[in-house]
PDB file of C-alpha atoms and ligand atoms in Angstrom:
ATOM      1  CA  MET L  23     103.479  49.830 119.016  1.00  0.00           C
ATOM      2  CA  ILE L  24     105.040  47.771 116.066  1.00  0.00           C
ATOM      3  CA  GLY L  25     105.626  49.424 113.392  1.00  0.00           C
ATOM      4  CA  TRP L  26     108.338  50.959 110.466  1.00  0.00           C
ATOM      5  CA  PRO L  27     109.943  53.132 110.695  1.00  0.00           C
ATOM      6  CA  ILE L  28     108.469  53.871 114.545  1.00  0.00           C
ATOM      7  CA  GLY L  29     110.275  57.163 115.176  1.00  0.00           C
ATOM      8  CA  HIS L  30     107.485  59.378 116.284  1.00  0.00           C
ATOM      9  CA  SER L  31     104.592  57.422 118.034  1.00  0.00           C
ATOM     10  CA  ARG L  32     103.174  58.681 121.277  1.00  0.00           C
ATOM     11  CA  SER L  33     101.786  55.596 122.195  1.00  0.00           C
ATOM     12  CA  PRO L  34     104.492  54.551 124.681  1.00  0.00           C
ATOM     13  CA  LEU L  35     104.235  58.292 126.402  1.00  0.00           C
ATOM     14  CA  ILE L  36     100.048  57.132 126.678  1.00  0.00           C
ATOM     15  CA  HIS L  37     100.375  53.664 127.531  1.00  0.00           C
ATOM     16  CA  ASN L  38     103.391  54.447 130.322  1.00  0.00           C
ATOM     17  CA  TYR L  39     101.730  56.888 131.873  1.00  0.00           C
ATOM     18  CA  TRP L  40      98.591  54.705 132.652  1.00  0.00           C
ATOM     19  CA  LEU L  41     100.818  51.495 133.537  1.00  0.00           C
ATOM     20  CA  ARG L  42     101.699  54.410 136.328  1.00  0.00           C
ATOM     21  CA  GLN L  43      99.282  55.974 136.967  1.00  0.00           C
ATOM     22  CA  HIS L  44      97.536  52.482 138.125  1.00  0.00           C
ATOM     23  CA  GLY L  45     100.495  51.155 139.850  1.00  0.00           C
ATOM     24  CA  ILE L  46     100.890  48.046 136.756  1.00  0.00           C
ATOM     25  CA  ALA L  47     104.708  46.451 136.700  1.00  0.00           C
ATOM     26  CA  GLY L  48     104.738  46.158 132.789  1.00  0.00           C
ATOM     27  CA  GLU L  49     106.444  48.776 129.785  1.00  0.00           C
ATOM     28  CA  TYR L  50     105.031  49.368 126.643  1.00  0.00           C
ATOM     29  CA  ARG L  51     107.962  49.248 124.210  1.00  0.00           C
ATOM     30  CA  ALA L  52     107.604  50.747 121.105  1.00  0.00           C
ATOM     31  CA  GLU L  53     109.264  48.014 117.779  1.00  0.00           C
ATOM     32  CA  ALA L  54     110.497  48.523 114.923  1.00  0.00           C
ATOM     33  CA  VAL L  55     109.843  45.368 112.393  1.00  0.00           C
ATOM     34  CA  PRO L  56     110.347  45.862 108.765  1.00  0.00           C
ATOM     35  CA  PRO L  57     107.821  44.121 107.296  1.00  0.00           C
ATOM     36  CA  ASP L  58     109.024  40.661 106.016  1.00  0.00           C
ATOM     37  CA  ALA L  59     109.864  40.271 109.457  1.00  0.00           C
ATOM     38  CA  PHE L  60     106.003  40.765 110.592  1.00  0.00           C
ATOM     39  CA  PRO L  61     104.710  37.969 110.922  1.00  0.00           C
ATOM     40  CA  GLU L  62     107.459  35.790 112.536  1.00  0.00           C
ATOM     41  CA  PHE L  63     107.268  38.573 115.030  1.00  0.00           C
ATOM     42  CA  LEU L  64     103.541  38.070 116.156  1.00  0.00           C
ATOM     43  CA  LYS L  65     104.025  34.535 116.404  1.00  0.00           C
ATOM     44  CA  SER L  66     106.806  35.213 119.247  1.00  0.00           C
ATOM     45  CA  LEU L  67     104.823  38.424 121.232  1.00  0.00           C
ATOM     46  CA  THR L  68     104.089  35.709 123.905  1.00  0.00           C
ATOM     47  CA  HIS L  69     107.353  34.779 123.832  1.00  0.00           C
ATOM     48  CA  ARG L  70     108.646  38.066 123.977  1.00  0.00           C
ATOM     49  CA  HIS L  71     106.350  38.505 127.319  1.00  0.00           C
ATOM     50  CA  TYR L  72     103.851  40.926 125.011  1.00  0.00           C
ATOM     51  CA  VAL L  73     100.358  40.651 126.183  1.00  0.00           C
ATOM     52  CA  GLY L  74      99.268  42.607 123.316  1.00  0.00           C
ATOM     53  CA  ALA L  75      99.918  45.631 120.844  1.00  0.00           C
ATOM     54  CA  ASN L  76      99.559  48.515 118.258  1.00  0.00           C
ATOM     55  CA  VAL L  77     100.797  48.399 115.309  1.00  0.00           C
ATOM     56  CA  THR L  78     100.514  51.144 112.838  1.00  0.00           C
ATOM     57  CA  LEU L  79     101.828  51.486 109.310  1.00  0.00           C
ATOM     58  CA  PRO L  80     102.724  49.757 107.411  1.00  0.00           C
ATOM     59  CA  HIS L  81     101.457  46.523 109.432  1.00  0.00           C
ATOM     60  CA  LYS L  82      97.475  47.223 109.979  1.00  0.00           C
ATOM     61  CA  GLU L  83      96.552  44.794 106.842  1.00  0.00           C
ATOM     62  CA  ALA L  84      99.059  42.313 107.552  1.00  0.00           C
ATOM     63  CA  ALA L  85      97.817  42.618 111.262  1.00  0.00           C
ATOM     64  CA  LEU L  86      94.045  41.683 109.667  1.00  0.00           C
ATOM     65  CA  ARG L  87      95.705  38.798 108.089  1.00  0.00           C
ATOM     66  CA  LEU L  88      97.131  37.361 110.641  1.00  0.00           C
ATOM     67  CA  SER L  89      94.667  37.622 113.279  1.00  0.00           C
ATOM     68  CA  LEU L  90      91.417  37.047 114.075  1.00  0.00           C
ATOM     69  CA  PRO L  91      89.701  40.314 113.460  1.00  0.00           C
ATOM     70  CA  ASP L  92      86.158  41.513 115.629  1.00  0.00           C
ATOM     71  CA  ASP L  93      83.621  43.544 113.368  1.00  0.00           C
ATOM     72  CA  ARG L  94      85.403  46.529 113.706  1.00  0.00           C
ATOM     73  CA  ALA L  95      88.765  45.902 112.613  1.00  0.00           C
ATOM     74  CA  GLU L  96      87.055  43.480 109.703  1.00  0.00           C
ATOM     75  CA  ALA L  97      84.626  46.521 108.270  1.00  0.00           C
ATOM     76  CA  VAL L  98      87.822  48.946 109.054  1.00  0.00           C
ATOM     77  CA  GLY L  99      89.534  46.495 106.958  1.00  0.00           C
ATOM     78  CA  ALA L 100      92.986  47.828 109.286  1.00  0.00           C
ATOM     79  CA  ALA L 101      94.004  46.347 112.629  1.00  0.00           C
ATOM     80  CA  ASP L 102      95.217  48.626 114.834  1.00  0.00           C
ATOM     81  CA  THR L 103      95.593  47.135 118.166  1.00  0.00           C
ATOM     82  CA  LEU L 104      96.464  42.874 119.131  1.00  0.00           C
ATOM     83  CA  TRP L 105      95.884  41.161 122.647  1.00  0.00           C
ATOM     84  CA  PHE L 106      95.130  36.778 122.937  1.00  0.00           C
ATOM     85  CA  GLU L 107      92.173  35.714 124.324  1.00  0.00           C
ATOM     86  CA  GLY L 108      91.368  31.787 124.378  1.00  0.00           C
ATOM     87  CA  GLY L 109      94.926  31.437 122.834  1.00  0.00           C
ATOM     88  CA  ALA L 110      93.884  33.197 119.783  1.00  0.00           C
ATOM     89  CA  LEU L 111      95.419  36.402 118.680  1.00  0.00           C
ATOM     90  CA  ARG L 112      92.775  38.942 118.336  1.00  0.00           C
ATOM     91  CA  SER L 113      92.709  42.425 116.510  1.00  0.00           C
ATOM     92  CA  THR L 114      89.865  45.064 116.792  1.00  0.00           C
ATOM     93  CA  ASN L 115      90.781  48.500 115.038  1.00  0.00           C
ATOM     94  CA  THR L 116      90.734  51.543 117.811  1.00  0.00           C
ATOM     95  CA  ASP L 117      90.666  54.588 115.778  1.00  0.00           C
ATOM     96  CA  VAL L 118      86.597  53.816 115.775  1.00  0.00           C
ATOM     97  CA  GLU L 119      86.483  53.839 119.251  1.00  0.00           C
ATOM     98  CA  GLY L 120      88.587  56.981 119.458  1.00  0.00           C
ATOM     99  CA  PHE L 121      86.222  58.820 117.293  1.00  0.00           C
ATOM    100  CA  LEU L 122      83.409  57.934 118.782  1.00  0.00           C
ATOM    101  CA  ALA L 123      84.510  58.366 122.411  1.00  0.00           C
ATOM    102  CA  ASN L 124      86.267  61.804 121.908  1.00  0.00           C
ATOM    103  CA  LEU L 125      82.996  63.620 120.424  1.00  0.00           C
ATOM    104  CA  ASP L 126      80.673  61.795 123.022  1.00  0.00           C
ATOM    105  CA  ALA L 127      83.180  64.049 125.515  1.00  0.00           C
ATOM    106  CA  ALA L 128      83.835  66.867 123.785  1.00  0.00           C
ATOM    107  CA  ALA L 129      80.130  67.154 122.490  1.00  0.00           C
ATOM    108  CA  ALA L 130      76.884  64.571 123.794  1.00  0.00           C
ATOM    109  CA  GLY L 131      75.111  64.799 122.042  1.00  0.00           C
ATOM    110  CA  TRP L 132      76.246  65.159 118.985  1.00  0.00           C
ATOM    111  CA  ASP L 133      74.772  62.008 117.618  1.00  0.00           C
ATOM    112  CA  ARG L 134      70.816  63.652 117.603  1.00  0.00           C
ATOM    113  CA  THR L 135      71.856  64.408 113.995  1.00  0.00           C
ATOM    114  CA  SER L 136      70.705  62.387 110.542  1.00  0.00           C
ATOM    115  CA  ASP L 137      73.594  64.215 108.411  1.00  0.00           C
ATOM    116  CA  ALA L 138      76.775  64.010 108.945  1.00  0.00           C
ATOM    117  CA  VAL L 139      79.787  65.877 105.684  1.00  0.00           C
ATOM    118  CA  VAL L 140      82.523  63.733 105.914  1.00  0.00           C
ATOM    119  CA  LEU L 141      86.264  65.171 103.939  1.00  0.00           C
ATOM    120  CA  GLY L 142      88.021  62.712 103.486  1.00  0.00           C
ATOM    121  CA  ALA L 143      88.194  59.497 102.422  1.00  0.00           C
ATOM    122  CA  GLY L 144      91.088  57.136 102.157  1.00  0.00           C
ATOM    123  CA  GLY L 145      92.213  54.563 105.581  1.00  0.00           C
ATOM    124  CA  SER L 146      90.427  56.940 108.829  1.00  0.00           C
ATOM    125  CA  ALA L 147      87.521  57.430 106.437  1.00  0.00           C
ATOM    126  CA  ARG L 148      86.362  54.597 106.696  1.00  0.00           C
ATOM    127  CA  ALA L 149      86.968  54.682 110.790  1.00  0.00           C
ATOM    128  CA  VAL L 150      84.327  57.225 110.671  1.00  0.00           C
ATOM    129  CA  VAL L 151      82.125  56.164 108.464  1.00  0.00           C
ATOM    130  CA  PHE L 152      82.013  52.956 110.532  1.00  0.00           C
ATOM    131  CA  GLY L 153      81.671  54.684 113.868  1.00  0.00           C
ATOM    132  CA  LEU L 154      78.917  57.244 112.162  1.00  0.00           C
ATOM    133  CA  ARG L 155      77.035  53.783 110.494  1.00  0.00           C
ATOM    134  CA  GLU L 156      76.856  52.324 114.311  1.00  0.00           C
ATOM    135  CA  ARG L 157      75.706  55.426 116.153  1.00  0.00           C
ATOM    136  CA  GLY L 158      72.453  55.412 113.583  1.00  0.00           C
ATOM    137  CA  ILE L 159      73.156  58.589 111.011  1.00  0.00           C
ATOM    138  CA  ALA L 160      71.328  57.897 108.196  1.00  0.00           C
ATOM    139  CA  ARG L 161      73.279  59.739 105.706  1.00  0.00           C
ATOM    140  CA  ILE L 162      76.695  60.377 105.998  1.00  0.00           C
ATOM    141  CA  HIS L 163      77.414  62.563 102.896  1.00  0.00           C
ATOM    142  CA  LEU L 164      81.616  61.907 102.184  1.00  0.00           C
ATOM    143  CA  VAL L 165      83.700  64.594  99.961  1.00  0.00           C
ATOM    144  CA  ASN L 166      86.691  63.404  98.602  1.00  0.00           C
ATOM    145  CA  ARG L 167      89.181  64.648  95.906  1.00  0.00           C
ATOM    146  CA  THR L 168      89.003  62.130  94.598  1.00  0.00           C
ATOM    147  CA  ALA L 169      85.188  60.928  93.955  1.00  0.00           C
ATOM    148  CA  GLU L 170      86.240  56.887  93.227  1.00  0.00           C
ATOM    149  CA  ARG L 171      87.172  56.645  96.209  1.00  0.00           C
ATOM    150  CA  ALA L 172      84.321  58.390  97.712  1.00  0.00           C
ATOM    151  CA  VAL L 173      82.227  55.470  95.530  1.00  0.00           C
ATOM    152  CA  ALA L 174      84.187  52.620  97.719  1.00  0.00           C
ATOM    153  CA  LEU L 175      83.507  53.924 100.729  1.00  0.00           C
ATOM    154  CA  ARG L 176      79.819  53.529  99.416  1.00  0.00           C
ATOM    155  CA  THR L 177      80.194  50.330  97.217  1.00  0.00           C
ATOM    156  CA  ARG L 178      81.842  48.937 101.544  1.00  0.00           C
ATOM    157  CA  PHE L 179      79.301  50.916 103.539  1.00  0.00           C
ATOM    158  CA  GLY L 180      76.056  50.317 102.200  1.00  0.00           C
ATOM    159  CA  GLU L 181      73.872  53.753 100.989  1.00  0.00           C
ATOM    160  CA  GLN L 182      73.755  55.774 103.631  1.00  0.00           C
ATOM    161  CA  VAL L 183      77.603  56.808 102.606  1.00  0.00           C
ATOM    162  CA  ASP L 184      76.260  59.474 100.925  1.00  0.00           C
ATOM    163  CA  PRO L 185      79.268  60.173  97.404  1.00  0.00           C
ATOM    164  CA  ALA L 186      79.145  63.777  97.173  1.00  0.00           C
ATOM    165  CA  SER L 187      81.193  66.894  95.467  1.00  0.00           C
ATOM    166  CA  ALA L 188      82.691  70.028  96.933  1.00  0.00           C
ATOM    167  CA  ALA L 189      80.073  71.656  95.229  1.00  0.00           C
ATOM    168  CA  GLU L 190      78.187  70.673  97.009  1.00  0.00           C
ATOM    169  CA  LEU L 191      79.115  71.397  99.793  1.00  0.00           C
ATOM    170  CA  PRO L 192      77.295  74.780 101.658  1.00  0.00           C
ATOM    171  CA  GLY L 193      74.144  72.956 100.097  1.00  0.00           C
ATOM    172  CA  LEU L 194      75.041  69.464 102.195  1.00  0.00           C
ATOM    173  CA  LEU L 195      76.521  72.178 105.318  1.00  0.00           C
ATOM    174  CA  ALA L 196      73.246  73.463 106.074  1.00  0.00           C
ATOM    175  CA  GLN L 197      71.804  70.074 107.316  1.00  0.00           C
ATOM    176  CA  ALA L 198      74.654  69.171 108.478  1.00  0.00           C
ATOM    177  CA  GLY L 199      74.872  68.192 112.452  1.00  0.00           C
ATOM    178  CA  LEU L 200      79.118  67.143 112.662  1.00  0.00           C
ATOM    179  CA  LEU L 201      81.475  67.819 109.789  1.00  0.00           C
ATOM    180  CA  VAL L 202      84.922  65.697 110.041  1.00  0.00           C
ATOM    181  CA  ASN L 203      87.818  66.634 108.765  1.00  0.00           C
ATOM    182  CA  THR L 204      89.866  62.952 107.974  1.00  0.00           C
ATOM    183  CA  THR L 205      91.822  64.446 104.845  1.00  0.00           C
ATOM    184  CA  SER L 206      94.939  65.656 105.810  1.00  0.00           C
ATOM    185  CA  LEU L 207      94.845  69.210 104.514  1.00  0.00           C
ATOM    186  CA  GLY L 208      95.354  71.470 107.759  1.00  0.00           C
ATOM    187  CA  MET L 209      98.068  69.206 108.735  1.00  0.00           C
ATOM    188  CA  ARG L 210     102.144  70.816 109.387  1.00  0.00           C
ATOM    189  CA  GLY L 211     103.383  70.406 105.580  1.00  0.00           C
ATOM    190  CA  GLN L 212     100.774  69.659 103.877  1.00  0.00           C
ATOM    191  CA  PRO L 213      98.305  72.710 102.036  1.00  0.00           C
ATOM    192  CA  PRO L 214      95.281  74.169 104.708  1.00  0.00           C
ATOM    193  CA  LEU L 215      91.999  73.477 104.616  1.00  0.00           C
ATOM    194  CA  VAL L 216      90.156  75.503 102.251  1.00  0.00           C
ATOM    195  CA  ILE L 217      86.451  75.566 103.590  1.00  0.00           C
ATOM    196  CA  ASP L 218      83.389  77.861 104.489  1.00  0.00           C
ATOM    197  CA  LEU L 219      81.654  77.061 107.720  1.00  0.00           C
ATOM    198  CA  ALA L 220      79.205  79.958 107.248  1.00  0.00           C
ATOM    199  CA  PRO L 221      76.436  76.816 105.818  1.00  0.00           C
ATOM    200  CA  LEU L 222      76.536  75.321 109.634  1.00  0.00           C
ATOM    201  CA  SER L 223      73.585  76.090 111.568  1.00  0.00           C
ATOM    202  CA  THR L 224      74.783  77.014 115.153  1.00  0.00           C
ATOM    203  CA  GLY L 225      74.341  73.537 116.883  1.00  0.00           C
ATOM    204  CA  ALA L 226      76.438  72.166 113.974  1.00  0.00           C
ATOM    205  CA  VAL L 227      79.641  70.120 115.866  1.00  0.00           C
ATOM    206  CA  VAL L 228      83.209  70.273 113.733  1.00  0.00           C
ATOM    207  CA  CYS L 229      85.555  67.553 114.268  1.00  0.00           C
ATOM    208  CA  ASP L 230      89.566  67.331 112.915  1.00  0.00           C
ATOM    209  CA  LEU L 231      91.123  64.019 112.873  1.00  0.00           C
ATOM    210  CA  VAL L 232      94.484  66.199 112.356  1.00  0.00           C
ATOM    211  CA  TYR L 233      96.434  66.374 115.646  1.00  0.00           C
ATOM    212  CA  ALA L 234      99.598  68.614 114.518  1.00  0.00           C
ATOM    213  CA  PRO L 235      99.413  71.440 114.842  1.00  0.00           C
ATOM    214  CA  LEU L 236      96.892  70.532 117.888  1.00  0.00           C
ATOM    215  CA  GLU L 237      94.343  73.767 116.645  1.00  0.00           C
ATOM    216  CA  THR L 238      93.752  73.442 113.023  1.00  0.00           C
ATOM    217  CA  GLN L 239      92.781  76.239 111.039  1.00  0.00           C
ATOM    218  CA  LEU L 240      89.155  74.429 110.534  1.00  0.00           C
ATOM    219  CA  LEU L 241      88.795  74.055 114.544  1.00  0.00           C
ATOM    220  CA  ALA L 242      89.848  78.417 114.986  1.00  0.00           C
ATOM    221  CA  ALA L 243      87.269  78.390 111.985  1.00  0.00           C
ATOM    222  CA  ALA L 244      84.899  76.676 113.728  1.00  0.00           C
ATOM    223  CA  ARG L 245      85.456  78.204 117.234  1.00  0.00           C
ATOM    224  CA  ALA L 246      85.456  81.834 116.227  1.00  0.00           C
ATOM    225  CA  ARG L 247      81.707  80.626 115.290  1.00  0.00           C
ATOM    226  CA  GLY L 248      80.793  79.014 118.185  1.00  0.00           C
ATOM    227  CA  HIS L 249      80.427  75.901 117.105  1.00  0.00           C
ATOM    228  CA  ALA L 250      81.488  72.560 119.660  1.00  0.00           C
ATOM    229  CA  THR L 251      84.589  71.212 118.615  1.00  0.00           C
ATOM    230  CA  ALA L 252      86.957  68.034 118.990  1.00  0.00           C
ATOM    231  CA  ASP L 253      89.431  67.478 118.318  1.00  0.00           C
ATOM    232  CA  GLY L 254      92.369  65.064 116.490  1.00  0.00           C
ATOM    233  CA  LEU L 255      94.271  64.259 119.922  1.00  0.00           C
ATOM    234  CA  GLY L 256      91.638  64.009 122.250  1.00  0.00           C
ATOM    235  CA  MET L 257      90.949  61.111 119.509  1.00  0.00           C
ATOM    236  CA  LEU L 258      94.282  59.678 119.323  1.00  0.00           C
ATOM    237  CA  LEU L 259      94.232  59.266 122.947  1.00  0.00           C
ATOM    238  CA  HIS L 260      90.316  58.572 123.945  1.00  0.00           C
ATOM    239  CA  GLN L 261      91.256  55.246 120.953  1.00  0.00           C
ATOM    240  CA  ALA L 262      94.204  54.548 123.412  1.00  0.00           C
ATOM    241  CA  VAL L 263      92.258  53.380 126.187  1.00  0.00           C
ATOM    242  CA  ARG L 264      90.412  50.146 124.360  1.00  0.00           C
ATOM    243  CA  GLY L 265      94.061  48.558 124.376  1.00  0.00           C
ATOM    244  CA  PHE L 266      94.936  49.327 127.594  1.00  0.00           C
ATOM    245  CA  SER L 267      91.254  48.169 128.977  1.00  0.00           C
ATOM    246  CA  LEU L 268      91.855  44.725 126.664  1.00  0.00           C
ATOM    247  CA  TRP L 269      95.337  44.311 127.650  1.00  0.00           C
ATOM    248  CA  TYR L 270      95.125  44.982 131.313  1.00  0.00           C
ATOM    249  CA  GLY L 271      91.696  44.611 132.334  1.00  0.00           C
ATOM    250  CA  THR L 272      91.327  48.048 133.825  1.00  0.00           C
ATOM    251  CA  LYS L 273      90.019  50.972 131.748  1.00  0.00           C
ATOM    252  CA  PRO L 274      91.916  53.921 131.726  1.00  0.00           C
ATOM    253  CA  SER L 275      91.019  56.771 131.896  1.00  0.00           C
ATOM    254  CA  VAL L 276      91.649  60.336 129.572  1.00  0.00           C
ATOM    255  CA  THR L 277      93.115  62.842 132.137  1.00  0.00           C
ATOM    256  CA  ARG L 278      93.846  66.273 131.819  1.00  0.00           C
ATOM    257  CA  GLU L 279      97.230  65.159 132.737  1.00  0.00           C
ATOM    258  CA  LEU L 280      97.713  62.607 130.165  1.00  0.00           C
ATOM    259  CA  ARG L 281      96.712  65.297 127.213  1.00  0.00           C
ATOM    260  CA  ALA L 282      99.319  68.466 128.920  1.00  0.00           C
ATOM    261  CA  LEU L 283     102.032  65.327 128.267  1.00  0.00           C
ATOM    262  CA  ILE L 284     101.407  64.542 124.854  1.00  0.00           C
ATOM    263  CA  GLU L 285     100.219  68.477 123.607  1.00  0.00           C
ATOM    264  CA  ALA L 286     104.244  69.237 125.323  1.00  0.00           C
ATOM    265  CA  ASP L 287     105.819  66.370 123.192  1.00  0.00           C
ATOM    266  CA  LEU L 288     104.012  67.477 120.899  1.00  0.00           C
ATOM    267  CA  ALA L 289     104.939  70.904 121.176  1.00  0.00           C
ATOM    268  CA  LYS L 290     108.814  69.361 120.967  1.00  0.00           C
ATOM    269  CA  THR L 291     108.403  68.692 116.972  1.00  0.00           C
TER     270      THR L 291
HETATM  271  P1  NDP B  17      94.706  58.659 103.586  1.00  0.00           P
HETATM  272  O1  NDP B  17      96.329  58.844 103.264  1.00  0.00           O
HETATM  273  O2  NDP B  17      94.949  57.530 104.157  1.00  0.00           O
HETATM  274  O3  NDP B  17      94.009  59.823 103.149  1.00  0.00           O
HETATM  275  C1  NDP B  17      94.467  60.893 103.265  1.00  0.00           C
HETATM  276  C2  NDP B  17      92.773  62.248 102.922  1.00  0.00           C
HETATM  277  O4  NDP B  17      93.122  62.994 102.776  1.00  0.00           O
HETATM  278  C3  NDP B  17      92.499  61.079 101.261  1.00  0.00           C
HETATM  279  O5  NDP B  17      91.113  61.308 101.352  1.00  0.00           O
HETATM  280  C4  NDP B  17      92.928  62.218 100.591  1.00  0.00           C
HETATM  281  O6  NDP B  17      91.959  62.474  99.154  1.00  0.00           O
HETATM  282  C5  NDP B  17      92.757  63.852 101.280  1.00  0.00           C
HETATM  283  N1  NDP B  17      94.297  64.909 100.794  1.00  0.00           N
HETATM  284  C6  NDP B  17      95.401  64.438 100.870  1.00  0.00           C
HETATM  285  N2  NDP B  17      95.318  65.692 100.584  1.00  0.00           N
HETATM  286  C7  NDP B  17      94.876  65.965  99.663  1.00  0.00           C
HETATM  287  C8  NDP B  17      95.028  67.478  98.882  1.00  0.00           C
HETATM  288  N3  NDP B  17      95.869  68.133  98.656  1.00  0.00           N
HETATM  289  N4  NDP B  17      93.709  67.907  98.607  1.00  0.00           N
HETATM  290  C9  NDP B  17      92.691  66.694  98.849  1.00  0.00           C
HETATM  291  N5  NDP B  17      92.627  66.149  99.212  1.00  0.00           N
HETATM  292  C10 NDP B  17      93.488  65.355 100.418  1.00  0.00           C
HETATM  293  O7  NDP B  17      94.873  59.124 105.414  1.00  0.00           O
HETATM  294  P2  NDP B  17      94.445  58.368 106.920  1.00  0.00           P
HETATM  295  O8  NDP B  17      93.077  58.726 106.526  1.00  0.00           O
HETATM  296  O9  NDP B  17      95.022  57.542 107.336  1.00  0.00           O
HETATM  297  O10 NDP B  17      94.328  59.952 107.812  1.00  0.00           O
HETATM  298  C11 NDP B  17      94.203  61.358 107.533  1.00  0.00           C
HETATM  299  C12 NDP B  17      94.444  62.598 108.756  1.00  0.00           C
HETATM  300  O11 NDP B  17      93.744  62.362 109.746  1.00  0.00           O
HETATM  301  C13 NDP B  17      96.168  62.548 108.889  1.00  0.00           C
HETATM  302  O12 NDP B  17      96.648  64.252 109.575  1.00  0.00           O
HETATM  303  C14 NDP B  17      96.225  61.859 110.263  1.00  0.00           C
HETATM  304  O13 NDP B  17      97.068  61.749 111.482  1.00  0.00           O
HETATM  305  C15 NDP B  17      94.540  61.791 111.400  1.00  0.00           C
HETATM  306  N6  NDP B  17      94.577  61.062 111.978  1.00  0.00           N
HETATM  307  C16 NDP B  17      94.330  61.214 113.281  1.00  0.00           C
HETATM  308  C17 NDP B  17      94.062  59.946 113.857  1.00  0.00           C
HETATM  309  C18 NDP B  17      94.033  60.516 115.618  1.00  0.00           C
HETATM  310  O14 NDP B  17      93.576  59.397 116.420  1.00  0.00           O
HETATM  311  N7  NDP B  17      93.243  61.911 116.127  1.00  0.00           N
HETATM  312  C19 NDP B  17      94.242  58.801 113.626  1.00  0.00           C
HETATM  313  C20 NDP B  17      94.062  58.778 111.851  1.00  0.00           C
HETATM  314  C21 NDP B  17      94.675  59.550 110.744  1.00  0.00           C
HETATM  315  P3  NDP B  17      92.389  61.498  97.530  1.00  0.00           P
HETATM  316  O15 NDP B  17      91.397  60.263  97.955  1.00  0.00           O
HETATM  317  O16 NDP B  17      91.925  62.443  96.753  1.00  0.00           O
HETATM  318  O17 NDP B  17      93.832  61.315  97.611  1.00  0.00           O
END
C-alpha cells in the first residue's frame, strides 16, 4: 500500500492474513511515499521485488496517469490497485468490485430493482454509480449537498443518473430497492446522517460505505425496520480480493475470521 500518510491503512492486515492462509511466502507492506517521489517509486516496484501495489490518497489520480488503466479505473477517474501484465503496469479501481461483491454477499438479488438512491457525489460515489450501471440499474437518483457535483456525475455517467434534491427523497425512497450512503456523514467525528427511512418499502436494501463505527446509525435504523443491510467493512474486505487475485493468481475468501481480525483492529481506534 502506497500512501502519504499511510498510518491508518488496514490493507496490510488483510493481505498478510491471506498470505499466511494460502501459505504464500510474501509480505504486504505499507510504504509512505510523498507525491513528488511517487512516479520514481512506481518505476522501482520490480526492483523492490513488488508484484504490484495498492495506492491510496493522494496518489489515486497519479496512479491512473502513470499506468495502463482498465475500464473501471478509467471511468471512476482513480486507480487503487496496480499489477504487472505482459510487462505493462496495469491499474484498476477495486471499490466498484468491493461495493458489488459486498452487496451480493449480504443481500443476494439486490439488483432486481430498477431504482437506487445514492447519497453523496464524491470519489466513492463514482465507483458506486459505475457499479450500479454495470448491474443494469435503470435509474440512479443522486442526492448531494453540492448539487453541481451530482450534475457532474450525470455528465460523466449518462442519463441513468438523476441528480435530485433532498426534498425529493421521500418520493424517491418509496420507489427505490436500494439506498446507499457514500457521504462521510455518520462517520466517527463527522455530523450524523439524518434521514427518515419510513418511505422505503420493506424489501429495500440499505448499504453504508462508512465503516467507523461498524454499525452506523443508518444501518441500525435500517435493521430495526427489517431491511437487509450491507456495511462498509464488508466493502473494504471484498475490495481487497481483486488485488490479491491479480498478484498471486489465487482468489482469497472474506472469512468470518478475517472480519473479526479487522473489527478488533478498528475497535482499537
Ligand atoms: P469524498 O470526500 O470524495 O466525498 C464526500 C461526500 O460526502 C461528498 O458527497 C460530500 O458532499 C459529502 N459530505 C461531506 N460532509 C458533508 C456534510 N457535512 N453534509 C452533507 N454532505 C457531506 O469522500 P469519499 O467518497 O472518498 O468517501 C466517503 C465515505 O465513504 C468515507 O466515510 C469513506 O471512509 C467511505 N469509503 C468507504 C469505502 C469502503 O471500502 N467501505 C471505500 C471508499 C470510501 P459535497 O460534495 O457537498 O462536499
